[in-house]
Amino acid sequence: MEKCELVVLQTSDIHGNILPINYGNNKPTNSGLAKLASVFKNILKTSDCTLLIDNGDVIQGTPLTYHFAKHINELSNPVVSVMNELGYDGAVIGNHEFNYGQGLLKKAIKESTFPWLSANIVKKETKEPAFGKPYFIKTFHNGLRIAVLGVTTHYIPNWENHDNIAGLEFLDAFETLNMWVEHLQINEQYDLLIVSYHGGFERDLETGNPTEQLTGENQAYRMCMEIAGIDILLTGHQHRRLSTQLNGVLVAQPGHIGQAFSKVSIKLEKLNGSWTIVEKASEIIAIDENTKPDGKIVELTNVYEDSTQNWLDEPLGEIVGDMRVQSPLEVRKKDHPLIEFINSVQMDAAGVDISATALFHNGAPGFSNKVTMRDIVSNYVYPNTLKVITVSGQDIKDALEKSAEYFILNGEGDIQVNPSFESPKPQHYNYDMWEGIEYHFDISKPLGNRVTHLKYKGEPLKLNEPFNIVVNNYRAGGGGNFQMFKNKPVKKEIQTDMTELLANYIQRHKRIEAECNKNWRVLSLK
């Protein structure tokens, strides 16, 4: 009896991490494609039937990929060059693939030696898949045929700049997947179906209870439960590490930034001329300090890395006073010079007097006295642009109440972060801090009633009056479930990335005072 083992390696949410380095301080990390490559090459050369698949969000996310996109994009895409070297069989288009515009994405696809998949991202006019194939079938030396079908979370229009997705339509991922699975069953011959979905789970895998607001952003649970014929579901987007089975479907998700990967092993036997699955398993394999980066990958990246490091070390100006982050929680509990500065830059660029921004991640260091581009990108990690939108006073109050959900009180009455903002995926970027208004949050009060003080220019904010505010493009589209901002009139778009706006502002002023007017605070009056 003929037997074989199929090994499927999956990466997801690499976010531009090639080299094992933290660009904020140049210290080594246990992450990135260079380290993964060392492990991949050993597995790939010892297995007869292998697939290497990326699940999306791969070409954006580090200073290296940002610098390439903005300054040296006449060169080949550094991430694609590495993926070509590693022999990827396919990649799914993730939501962050659009951050630098369709031109750069199409160039990356053209340079790839593997197909990019997304059955549900289509051309608005023709409804045809916009970027190549919805699926591919790989035939191995023993006749084993594996179908790989890709879909992407259709929630992208809620986050992405309109110009970056012009001419595209994002069909419902679940409905589209259901249609294409049926198409494959009718029209193709294959032995096993792998679905690679750049999306995650909307429900607890054990209880089936919702783990988030059911917006359609994540549909993997429903896919496993309601679409027959899927053997393996590769997932991502949520930056989780998952390795399990759900309703007979083998499920894997490898975390993010190349700290680990998924390995799926399928043992098959040939019975009556057909391959049959006899055993299937998955595991998450993490890399560590003992994993050495692959020399060839490092060599491929050298020219981009050298240019990036020079750019990051460019001096911009200086901070007078203290703009460092000592405690992320404390920054989010009361006005802080770093947040006030970012809001000031936004208001300066937009020409309005109300602004909101976030401390995007807990690793943001703030600014020391001498500021370089390295400091900018360490604090502002997303390629956001700005929009001025017209909202009502009630919309502002509703947005504040939404942000106030970030906090809870523990058993001792201390203010802490709501666990829903930390798991299954950190979402600190969905807590905004405002300038141009005065407000207080009282966390002892029920959700929806925590804004206890709200003024504009010294007077109570009028809820029925219009206000022009500046926020990033993600928030302006309603991202983070800020539905009160969705589809609001756009008065102005500032297309320069915030990292450039921050750098230009510092270069123009040279000396920035670290100060804040203490216009807001979070408290508990219980």
Short mmCIF file of C-alpha atoms in Angstrom, two decimals:
data_model
loop_
_atom_site.label_atom_id
_atom_site.label_comp_id
_atom_site.label_asym_id
_atom_site.label_seq_id
_atom_site.Cartn_x
_atom_site.Cartn_y
_atom_site.Cartn_z
CA MET A 1 0.00 0.00 0.00
CA GLU A 2 1.40 3.37 -1.04
CA LYS A 3 1.76 5.93 1.74
CA CYS A 4 2.93 9.53 2.03
CA GLU A 5 3.03 12.42 4.44
CA LEU A 6 2.10 15.96 3.45
CA VAL A 7 3.77 18.72 5.47
CA VAL A 8 2.27 22.21 5.31
CA LEU A 9 4.24 25.10 6.79
CA GLN A 10 2.36 28.33 7.43
CA THR A 11 3.46 31.85 8.27
CA SER A 12 1.06 34.70 8.94
CA ASP A 13 1.19 38.33 9.99
CA ILE A 14 4.94 38.56 9.43
CA HIS A 15 4.48 42.34 9.08
CA GLY A 16 7.73 42.93 7.28
CA ASN A 17 9.94 41.23 9.88
CA ILE A 18 12.86 39.70 8.01
CA LEU A 19 15.83 40.19 10.30
CA PRO A 20 15.73 39.36 14.03
CA ILE A 21 16.02 42.95 15.19
CA ASN A 22 14.04 45.52 17.15
CA TYR A 23 14.44 48.69 15.11
CA GLY A 24 13.62 50.86 18.10
CA ASN A 25 16.85 49.94 19.86
CA ASN A 26 18.65 47.61 17.40
CA LYS A 27 18.61 44.79 19.93
CA PRO A 28 18.23 41.18 18.71
CA THR A 29 14.86 39.44 18.78
CA ASN A 30 13.57 35.91 18.29
CA SER A 31 11.52 36.75 15.22
CA GLY A 32 11.63 37.22 11.48
CA LEU A 33 11.89 35.29 8.25
CA ALA A 34 15.68 34.96 8.45
CA LYS A 35 15.40 32.77 11.55
CA LEU A 36 12.36 30.91 10.26
CA ALA A 37 14.31 30.17 7.08
CA SER A 38 16.87 28.12 9.01
CA VAL A 39 14.14 25.84 10.30
CA PHE A 40 12.15 25.76 7.06
CA LYS A 41 15.08 24.61 4.97
CA ASN A 42 15.69 21.59 7.18
CA ILE A 43 12.03 20.54 7.04
CA LEU A 44 11.61 21.17 3.33
CA LYS A 45 14.64 19.08 2.34
CA THR A 46 13.63 16.10 4.47
CA SER A 47 9.97 15.88 3.36
CA ASP A 48 8.79 14.61 0.00
CA CYS A 49 5.45 16.45 -0.15
CA THR A 50 5.57 19.97 1.26
CA LEU A 51 3.74 23.25 0.96
CA LEU A 52 4.91 26.63 2.26
CA ILE A 53 2.11 29.18 2.51
CA ASP A 54 1.88 32.71 3.86
CA ASN A 55 -1.49 33.75 5.23
CA GLY A 56 -1.18 37.52 4.69
CA ASP A 57 0.02 40.82 6.17
CA VAL A 58 3.58 40.17 5.07
CA ILE A 59 4.89 43.18 3.08
CA GLN A 60 4.18 45.93 5.65
CA GLY A 61 5.06 46.59 9.25
CA THR A 62 8.72 47.41 9.93
CA PRO A 63 10.87 50.48 9.29
CA LEU A 64 12.65 48.41 6.65
CA THR A 65 9.47 47.84 4.62
CA TYR A 66 8.33 51.43 5.20
CA HIS A 67 11.66 52.86 4.04
CA PHE A 68 11.60 50.59 1.00
CA ALA A 69 8.05 51.62 0.09
CA LYS A 70 8.67 55.33 0.49
CA HIS A 71 12.29 55.83 -0.58
CA ILE A 72 13.81 52.93 -2.56
CA ASN A 73 10.86 51.16 -4.17
CA GLU A 74 12.64 51.04 -7.52
CA LEU A 75 14.39 47.97 -6.08
CA SER A 76 12.76 44.56 -5.79
CA ASN A 77 10.48 44.14 -2.79
CA PRO A 78 12.73 42.82 0.02
CA VAL A 79 10.06 40.59 1.54
CA VAL A 80 9.15 39.07 -1.81
CA SER A 81 12.82 38.43 -2.58
CA VAL A 82 13.10 36.45 0.64
CA MET A 83 9.88 34.53 -0.01
CA ASN A 84 11.07 33.66 -3.52
CA GLU A 85 14.36 32.37 -2.08
CA LEU A 86 12.48 30.21 0.43
CA GLY A 87 10.27 28.72 -2.26
CA TYR A 88 6.84 29.78 -1.03
CA ASP A 89 4.05 28.00 -2.88
CA GLY A 90 1.48 30.73 -2.33
CA ALA A 91 0.44 33.73 -0.27
CA VAL A 92 -2.91 35.22 0.69
CA ILE A 93 -3.49 38.94 0.46
CA GLY A 94 -3.97 40.42 3.93
CA ASN A 95 -5.53 43.72 4.88
CA HIS A 96 -2.15 45.41 5.47
CA GLU A 97 -1.00 44.53 1.95
CA PHE A 98 -2.89 47.64 0.82
CA ASN A 99 -1.23 50.10 3.21
CA TYR A 100 1.29 51.35 0.66
CA GLY A 101 -1.17 51.44 -2.25
CA GLN A 102 -2.10 49.08 -5.05
CA GLY A 103 0.91 50.05 -7.14
CA LEU A 104 3.37 48.61 -4.66
CA LEU A 105 1.16 45.56 -4.08
CA LYS A 106 0.90 44.82 -7.80
CA LYS A 107 4.66 45.23 -8.16
CA ALA A 108 5.17 42.74 -5.33
CA ILE A 109 2.82 40.26 -6.99
CA LYS A 110 4.58 40.66 -10.33
CA GLU A 111 7.96 39.97 -8.73
CA SER A 112 6.73 36.85 -6.93
CA THR A 113 7.51 33.36 -8.18
CA PHE A 114 4.36 32.12 -6.41
CA PRO A 115 0.67 33.04 -6.74
CA TRP A 116 -1.15 35.47 -4.45
CA LEU A 117 -4.66 34.33 -3.58
CA SER A 118 -7.88 36.05 -2.57
CA ALA A 119 -11.12 34.79 -4.02
CA ASN A 120 -13.25 37.51 -2.46
CA ILE A 121 -11.27 40.61 -3.46
CA VAL A 122 -12.65 41.38 -6.89
CA LYS A 123 -12.64 44.13 -9.48
CA LYS A 124 -15.67 46.31 -8.89
CA GLU A 125 -16.64 46.45 -12.56
CA THR A 126 -16.12 42.84 -13.68
CA LYS A 127 -16.39 40.95 -10.36
CA GLU A 128 -13.31 38.97 -11.38
CA PRO A 129 -10.64 38.18 -8.76
CA ALA A 130 -8.51 41.31 -8.66
CA PHE A 131 -5.11 39.77 -7.96
CA GLY A 132 -4.54 36.56 -9.86
CA LYS A 133 -6.07 33.26 -8.84
CA PRO A 134 -8.58 32.35 -6.14
CA TYR A 135 -6.83 28.99 -5.77
CA PHE A 136 -4.10 26.71 -7.08
CA ILE A 137 -3.64 22.95 -7.19
CA LYS A 138 -0.23 21.41 -6.62
CA THR A 139 0.45 17.92 -7.97
CA PHE A 140 3.27 15.95 -6.34
CA HIS A 141 5.48 13.25 -7.83
CA ASN A 142 3.21 10.49 -6.49
CA GLY A 143 0.07 11.97 -8.02
CA LEU A 144 -1.16 13.58 -4.79
CA ARG A 145 -3.15 16.70 -5.65
CA ILE A 146 -3.63 19.44 -3.05
CA ALA A 147 -5.99 22.37 -3.62
CA VAL A 148 -5.23 25.65 -1.83
CA LEU A 149 -7.94 28.32 -1.79
CA GLY A 150 -7.42 31.80 -0.35
CA VAL A 151 -9.85 34.36 1.10
CA THR A 152 -9.39 37.61 3.01
CA THR A 153 -11.35 39.35 5.72
CA HIS A 154 -13.82 41.56 3.86
CA TYR A 155 -13.74 44.23 6.58
CA ILE A 156 -10.88 46.08 4.83
CA PRO A 157 -12.97 49.06 3.62
CA ASN A 158 -13.59 49.92 7.28
CA TRP A 159 -9.87 50.50 7.80
CA GLU A 160 -8.05 51.29 4.60
CA ASN A 161 -7.60 54.60 2.78
CA HIS A 162 -10.14 54.77 -0.01
CA ASP A 163 -7.47 55.60 -2.61
CA ASN A 164 -5.57 52.43 -1.74
CA ILE A 165 -8.55 50.19 -2.55
CA ALA A 166 -10.13 52.15 -5.41
CA GLY A 167 -11.81 49.96 -8.01
CA LEU A 168 -12.02 46.97 -5.69
CA GLU A 169 -14.92 45.21 -4.01
CA PHE A 170 -14.57 43.04 -0.93
CA LEU A 171 -17.14 40.28 -1.05
CA ASP A 172 -18.27 38.46 2.06
CA ALA A 173 -15.47 35.99 2.85
CA PHE A 174 -17.78 33.25 4.14
CA GLU A 175 -20.21 33.42 1.23
CA THR A 176 -17.41 33.58 -1.33
CA LEU A 177 -15.57 30.68 0.25
CA ASN A 178 -18.73 28.59 0.24
CA MET A 179 -19.19 29.29 -3.48
CA TRP A 180 -15.59 28.48 -4.42
CA VAL A 181 -15.49 25.27 -2.37
CA GLU A 182 -18.53 24.11 -4.30
CA HIS A 183 -16.85 25.18 -7.55
CA LEU A 184 -13.79 23.10 -6.70
CA GLN A 185 -15.87 20.08 -5.77
CA ILE A 186 -17.66 20.19 -9.12
CA ASN A 187 -14.88 21.25 -11.46
CA GLU A 188 -11.54 20.03 -10.08
CA GLN A 189 -9.91 16.78 -9.06
CA TYR A 190 -7.96 16.92 -5.82
CA ASP A 191 -7.26 14.80 -2.76
CA LEU A 192 -7.27 17.41 -0.01
CA LEU A 193 -8.50 21.00 0.36
CA ILE A 194 -6.59 23.66 2.27
CA VAL A 195 -8.27 27.01 2.87
CA SER A 196 -5.97 29.86 3.84
CA TYR A 197 -8.10 32.62 5.34
CA HIS A 198 -6.63 35.93 6.40
CA GLY A 199 -9.09 36.24 9.23
CA GLY A 200 -9.65 34.73 12.62
CA PHE A 201 -12.23 33.28 14.97
CA GLU A 202 -15.28 35.18 16.08
CA ARG A 203 -16.28 32.57 18.68
CA ASP A 204 -14.65 30.53 21.40
CA LEU A 205 -13.47 27.29 19.80
CA GLU A 206 -14.73 25.16 22.71
CA THR A 207 -18.02 26.79 23.69
CA GLY A 208 -19.05 28.53 20.49
CA ASN A 209 -19.80 31.70 22.48
CA PRO A 210 -19.01 35.01 20.72
CA THR A 211 -15.63 36.42 21.70
CA GLU A 212 -16.13 39.72 19.90
CA GLN A 213 -18.78 41.87 18.31
CA LEU A 214 -19.98 39.86 15.31
CA THR A 215 -19.15 42.39 12.60
CA GLY A 216 -18.00 39.89 9.96
CA GLU A 217 -14.34 40.81 10.40
CA ASN A 218 -13.61 37.25 11.55
CA GLN A 219 -15.62 34.25 10.32
CA ALA A 220 -13.38 31.20 10.81
CA TYR A 221 -15.65 29.50 13.34
CA ARG A 222 -18.59 29.69 10.99
CA MET A 223 -16.44 28.44 8.10
CA CYS A 224 -15.51 25.31 10.04
CA MET A 225 -19.05 24.64 11.22
CA GLU A 226 -21.04 25.38 8.06
CA ILE A 227 -18.88 24.73 4.98
CA ALA A 228 -18.38 21.06 4.19
CA GLY A 229 -15.24 19.83 2.46
CA ILE A 230 -12.49 21.84 4.14
CA ASP A 231 -9.69 19.60 5.43
CA ILE A 232 -7.33 22.29 6.77
CA LEU A 233 -8.14 25.89 7.67
CA LEU A 234 -5.09 28.13 7.98
CA THR A 235 -5.95 31.37 9.77
CA GLY A 236 -4.32 34.60 10.87
CA HIS A 237 -5.11 38.29 11.40
CA GLN A 238 -5.66 37.92 15.16
CA HIS A 239 -1.99 37.21 15.95
CA ARG A 240 -2.95 34.14 17.99
CA ARG A 241 -1.23 30.76 18.27
CA LEU A 242 -3.79 28.05 17.57
CA SER A 243 -3.37 24.37 16.81
CA THR A 244 -6.53 22.29 17.12
CA GLN A 245 -9.47 20.68 15.33
CA LEU A 246 -12.96 22.12 15.00
CA ASN A 247 -15.81 20.08 13.54
CA GLY A 248 -13.28 17.77 11.91
CA VAL A 249 -11.32 20.64 10.35
CA LEU A 250 -7.64 20.93 11.27
CA VAL A 251 -7.06 24.54 12.35
CA ALA A 252 -3.77 26.43 12.65
CA GLN A 253 -2.70 30.01 13.36
CA PRO A 254 0.99 30.78 14.00
CA GLY A 255 1.02 34.10 15.86
CA HIS A 256 2.79 37.07 14.31
CA ILE A 257 6.10 38.77 13.31
CA GLY A 258 7.77 35.44 12.62
CA GLN A 259 8.16 34.32 16.21
CA ALA A 260 6.67 30.94 15.28
CA PHE A 261 5.10 29.01 12.43
CA SER A 262 2.47 26.34 11.98
CA LYS A 263 3.40 22.85 10.90
CA VAL A 264 0.56 20.67 9.66
CA SER A 265 1.27 16.98 9.04
CA ILE A 266 -1.15 14.81 7.06
CA LYS A 267 -0.56 11.09 6.62
CA LEU A 268 -2.27 9.54 3.63
CA GLU A 269 -2.70 6.09 2.11
CA LYS A 270 -3.66 5.20 -1.42
CA LEU A 271 -6.77 3.02 -1.41
CA ASN A 272 -8.42 1.89 -4.65
CA GLY A 273 -6.45 4.47 -6.59
CA SER A 274 -7.36 7.40 -4.33
CA TRP A 275 -5.47 9.09 -1.54
CA THR A 276 -7.23 8.93 1.84
CA ILE A 277 -6.35 10.82 5.01
CA VAL A 278 -5.52 8.41 7.84
CA GLU A 279 -4.04 10.83 10.35
CA LYS A 280 -3.68 14.58 10.70
CA ALA A 281 -2.03 16.81 13.28
CA SER A 282 -0.76 20.35 13.67
CA GLU A 283 1.70 22.08 15.94
CA ILE A 284 3.14 25.52 16.55
CA ILE A 285 6.93 25.68 16.40
CA ALA A 286 8.55 28.71 18.00
CA ILE A 287 12.06 29.97 17.33
CA ASP A 288 14.44 31.06 20.07
CA GLU A 289 17.90 32.46 20.74
CA ASN A 290 19.45 29.18 19.56
CA THR A 291 17.90 29.56 16.09
CA LYS A 292 20.48 31.20 13.86
CA PRO A 293 19.37 33.48 11.01
CA ASP A 294 19.93 32.03 7.55
CA GLY A 295 22.97 33.61 5.92
CA LYS A 296 21.45 33.77 2.45
CA ILE A 297 18.40 35.66 3.72
CA VAL A 298 20.59 38.11 5.62
CA GLU A 299 22.66 38.66 2.48
CA LEU A 300 19.55 39.30 0.38
CA THR A 301 18.44 41.96 2.85
CA ASN A 302 21.74 43.79 3.38
CA VAL A 303 21.23 46.62 0.89
CA TYR A 304 17.79 47.43 2.29
CA GLU A 305 18.99 47.13 5.88
CA ASP A 306 21.96 49.45 5.42
CA SER A 307 19.80 52.10 3.80
CA THR A 308 17.14 51.76 6.49
CA GLN A 309 19.63 52.08 9.35
CA ASN A 310 21.12 55.25 7.86
CA TRP A 311 17.64 56.73 7.49
CA LEU A 312 16.66 55.79 11.04
CA ASP A 313 19.69 57.54 12.51
CA GLU A 314 19.01 60.89 10.83
CA PRO A 315 18.76 63.57 13.57
CA LEU A 316 15.56 65.61 13.50
CA GLY A 317 15.48 67.86 16.56
CA GLU A 318 15.31 67.85 20.32
CA ILE A 319 12.75 67.63 23.10
CA VAL A 320 12.96 70.08 26.00
CA GLY A 321 11.57 68.29 29.03
CA ASP A 322 10.32 64.72 29.40
CA MET A 323 8.31 63.03 26.66
CA ARG A 324 9.22 59.46 27.58
CA VAL A 325 6.71 56.71 28.35
CA GLN A 326 7.33 55.27 31.81
CA SER A 327 4.01 53.42 32.09
CA PRO A 328 1.60 52.85 29.17
CA LEU A 329 -1.33 52.59 31.59
CA GLU A 330 -0.50 55.92 33.21
CA VAL A 331 -0.21 57.57 29.78
CA ARG A 332 -3.73 56.38 29.04
CA LYS A 333 -5.12 57.56 32.38
CA LYS A 334 -4.19 61.24 32.16
CA ASP A 335 -2.89 63.75 29.67
CA HIS A 336 0.74 63.13 28.68
CA PRO A 337 3.21 65.30 26.70
CA LEU A 338 3.73 62.62 24.03
CA ILE A 339 0.03 62.32 23.26
CA GLU A 340 -0.47 66.07 23.37
CA PHE A 341 2.41 66.48 20.93
CA ILE A 342 0.99 63.96 18.43
CA ASN A 343 -2.42 65.61 18.64
CA SER A 344 -0.79 69.01 18.14
CA VAL A 345 0.90 67.79 14.97
CA GLN A 346 -2.41 66.41 13.71
CA MET A 347 -4.20 69.70 14.39
CA ASP A 348 -1.39 71.68 12.76
CA ALA A 349 -1.56 69.56 9.60
CA ALA A 350 -5.36 69.59 9.47
CA GLY A 351 -6.10 73.15 10.50
CA VAL A 352 -8.70 72.15 13.11
CA ASP A 353 -8.77 72.43 16.89
CA ILE A 354 -10.07 68.98 17.93
CA SER A 355 -7.96 65.85 17.51
CA ALA A 356 -7.76 62.28 18.75
CA THR A 357 -4.92 59.76 18.69
CA ALA A 358 -3.73 56.65 20.51
CA LEU A 359 -0.68 55.18 22.17
CA PHE A 360 -0.61 52.36 19.65
CA HIS A 361 1.29 49.72 21.57
CA ASN A 362 2.73 49.13 25.01
CA GLY A 363 6.28 49.11 23.69
CA ALA A 364 6.15 52.76 22.60
CA PRO A 365 9.09 54.43 24.38
CA GLY A 366 8.13 58.08 23.89
CA PHE A 367 10.80 60.61 22.89
CA SER A 368 14.13 61.18 24.57
CA ASN A 369 15.91 64.53 24.24
CA LYS A 370 17.51 63.87 20.85
CA VAL A 371 14.96 62.71 18.29
CA THR A 372 15.73 60.61 15.20
CA MET A 373 13.54 58.79 12.69
CA ARG A 374 14.13 55.68 14.81
CA ASP A 375 12.24 57.37 17.63
CA ILE A 376 9.40 58.37 15.34
CA VAL A 377 8.79 54.87 13.95
CA SER A 378 9.19 53.28 17.39
CA ASN A 379 6.23 55.29 18.66
CA TYR A 380 4.08 55.62 15.55
CA VAL A 381 4.12 52.14 14.06
CA TYR A 382 1.35 52.41 11.43
CA PRO A 383 1.41 54.08 8.00
CA ASN A 384 -1.65 56.18 8.84
CA THR A 385 -2.76 59.30 7.06
CA LEU A 386 -5.22 61.84 8.44
CA LYS A 387 -8.79 62.84 7.68
CA VAL A 388 -10.86 65.77 8.85
CA ILE A 389 -14.43 64.63 9.30
CA THR A 390 -17.54 66.50 10.40
CA VAL A 391 -19.26 64.90 13.36
CA SER A 392 -21.83 65.96 15.91
CA GLY A 393 -21.18 66.65 19.56
CA GLN A 394 -23.12 63.46 20.27
CA ASP A 395 -20.70 61.53 18.02
CA ILE A 396 -17.79 62.86 20.05
CA LYS A 397 -19.47 61.83 23.29
CA ASP A 398 -20.25 58.38 21.86
CA ALA A 399 -16.62 57.99 20.75
CA LEU A 400 -15.43 58.92 24.23
CA GLU A 401 -17.78 56.36 25.77
CA LYS A 402 -16.37 53.78 23.36
CA SER A 403 -12.82 54.57 24.49
CA ALA A 404 -13.91 54.48 28.13
CA GLU A 405 -14.66 50.77 27.64
CA TYR A 406 -10.87 50.30 27.69
CA PHE A 407 -10.89 50.34 31.49
CA ILE A 408 -12.33 48.18 34.26
CA LEU A 409 -12.02 48.19 38.04
CA ASN A 410 -10.41 45.20 39.74
CA GLY A 411 -11.57 43.73 43.04
CA GLU A 412 -9.62 46.36 44.98
CA GLY A 413 -11.18 49.20 42.99
CA ASP A 414 -8.03 49.94 40.97
CA ILE A 415 -8.28 50.99 37.33
CA GLN A 416 -7.02 48.31 34.93
CA VAL A 417 -7.15 47.50 31.23
CA ASN A 418 -10.26 45.66 30.08
CA PRO A 419 -9.08 42.13 29.11
CA SER A 420 -11.02 42.38 25.82
CA PHE A 421 -8.44 44.96 24.68
CA GLU A 422 -5.59 42.51 25.33
CA SER A 423 -6.99 39.15 24.21
CA PRO A 424 -7.22 37.40 21.82
CA LYS A 425 -5.29 40.24 20.19
CA PRO A 426 -3.88 43.43 21.77
CA GLN A 427 -5.99 46.40 20.65
CA HIS A 428 -4.48 49.29 22.59
CA TYR A 429 -4.75 51.30 19.36
CA ASN A 430 -8.52 51.36 19.88
CA TYR A 431 -8.29 53.66 22.89
CA ASP A 432 -8.18 57.31 21.85
CA MET A 433 -7.05 60.39 23.76
CA TRP A 434 -8.34 63.80 22.73
CA GLU A 435 -7.09 67.34 22.50
CA GLY A 436 -9.24 70.45 22.02
CA ILE A 437 -11.95 69.32 24.43
CA GLU A 438 -12.06 68.77 28.18
CA TYR A 439 -13.36 65.49 29.53
CA HIS A 440 -13.32 63.06 32.45
CA PHE A 441 -14.01 59.32 32.55
CA ASP A 442 -15.46 57.88 35.75
CA ILE A 443 -14.76 54.14 35.52
CA SER A 444 -16.97 53.39 38.51
CA LYS A 445 -19.99 54.17 36.35
CA PRO A 446 -21.64 51.71 33.90
CA LEU A 447 -20.47 51.42 30.31
CA GLY A 448 -22.05 54.11 28.19
CA ASN A 449 -22.30 56.53 31.13
CA ARG A 450 -18.68 57.17 32.01
CA VAL A 451 -18.20 60.61 30.45
CA THR A 452 -18.91 62.88 33.41
CA HIS A 453 -17.36 66.14 32.24
CA LEU A 454 -17.33 67.30 28.60
CA LYS A 455 -16.55 70.85 27.51
CA TYR A 456 -15.40 72.73 24.42
CA LYS A 457 -13.80 76.16 24.84
CA GLY A 458 -14.86 76.26 28.46
CA GLU A 459 -18.55 75.59 27.78
CA PRO A 460 -20.51 72.32 27.84
CA LEU A 461 -20.10 70.57 24.49
CA LYS A 462 -23.28 71.01 22.47
CA LEU A 463 -24.37 67.56 21.37
CA ASN A 464 -26.47 68.70 18.41
CA GLU A 465 -23.84 70.96 16.84
CA PRO A 466 -21.33 69.97 14.12
CA PHE A 467 -17.58 69.86 14.77
CA ASN A 468 -14.63 69.25 12.46
CA ILE A 469 -12.19 66.79 14.02
CA VAL A 470 -8.96 65.20 12.80
CA VAL A 471 -8.32 61.46 13.26
CA ASN A 472 -6.32 58.86 11.40
CA ASN A 473 -7.78 57.14 8.35
CA TYR A 474 -8.42 53.91 10.26
CA ARG A 475 -10.57 55.65 12.84
CA ALA A 476 -12.27 57.92 10.29
CA GLY A 477 -13.59 54.81 8.53
CA GLY A 478 -15.08 53.47 11.75
CA GLY A 479 -12.16 51.15 12.51
CA GLY A 480 -12.18 49.71 16.02
CA ASN A 481 -15.99 49.63 16.00
CA PHE A 482 -16.20 53.42 16.16
CA GLN A 483 -19.34 53.27 14.07
CA MET A 484 -20.26 56.87 14.96
CA PHE A 485 -17.49 58.04 12.57
CA LYS A 486 -18.34 55.79 9.65
CA ASN A 487 -19.58 57.54 6.48
CA LYS A 488 -19.26 61.01 8.00
CA PRO A 489 -18.52 63.89 5.60
CA VAL A 490 -14.80 64.19 4.86
CA LYS A 491 -13.76 67.84 4.82
CA LYS A 492 -10.07 67.27 4.12
CA GLU A 493 -7.61 64.44 3.56
CA ILE A 494 -3.94 64.79 4.48
CA GLN A 495 -2.21 62.11 2.41
CA THR A 496 1.24 62.46 4.01
CA ASP A 497 1.97 59.61 6.41
CA MET A 498 1.91 60.56 10.08
CA THR A 499 5.53 59.47 10.51
CA GLU A 500 6.53 62.07 7.92
CA LEU A 501 4.27 64.70 9.45
CA LEU A 502 5.85 64.13 12.85
CA ALA A 503 9.37 64.21 11.43
CA ASN A 504 8.68 67.35 9.37
CA TYR A 505 7.15 69.13 12.36
CA ILE A 506 10.18 68.40 14.55
CA GLN A 507 12.61 69.45 11.81
CA ARG A 508 10.68 72.67 11.27
CA HIS A 509 10.56 73.65 14.96
CA LYS A 510 13.90 72.08 16.02
CA ARG A 511 13.07 72.37 19.73
CA ILE A 512 9.80 70.94 21.08
CA GLU A 513 8.61 71.68 24.60
CA ALA A 514 7.31 68.61 26.45
CA GLU A 515 4.12 69.95 27.94
CA CYS A 516 0.46 69.16 28.40
CA ASN A 517 -2.59 71.17 29.43
CA LYS A 518 -4.20 68.36 31.45
CA ASN A 519 -7.47 68.62 29.55
CA TRP A 520 -8.58 65.08 30.37
CA ARG A 521 -8.22 62.34 32.97
CA VAL A 522 -9.52 58.92 33.97
CA LEU A 523 -10.69 58.38 37.53
CA SER A 524 -12.92 56.30 39.75
CA LEU A 525 -15.21 58.09 42.19
CA LYS A 526 -16.56 54.88 43.70
#
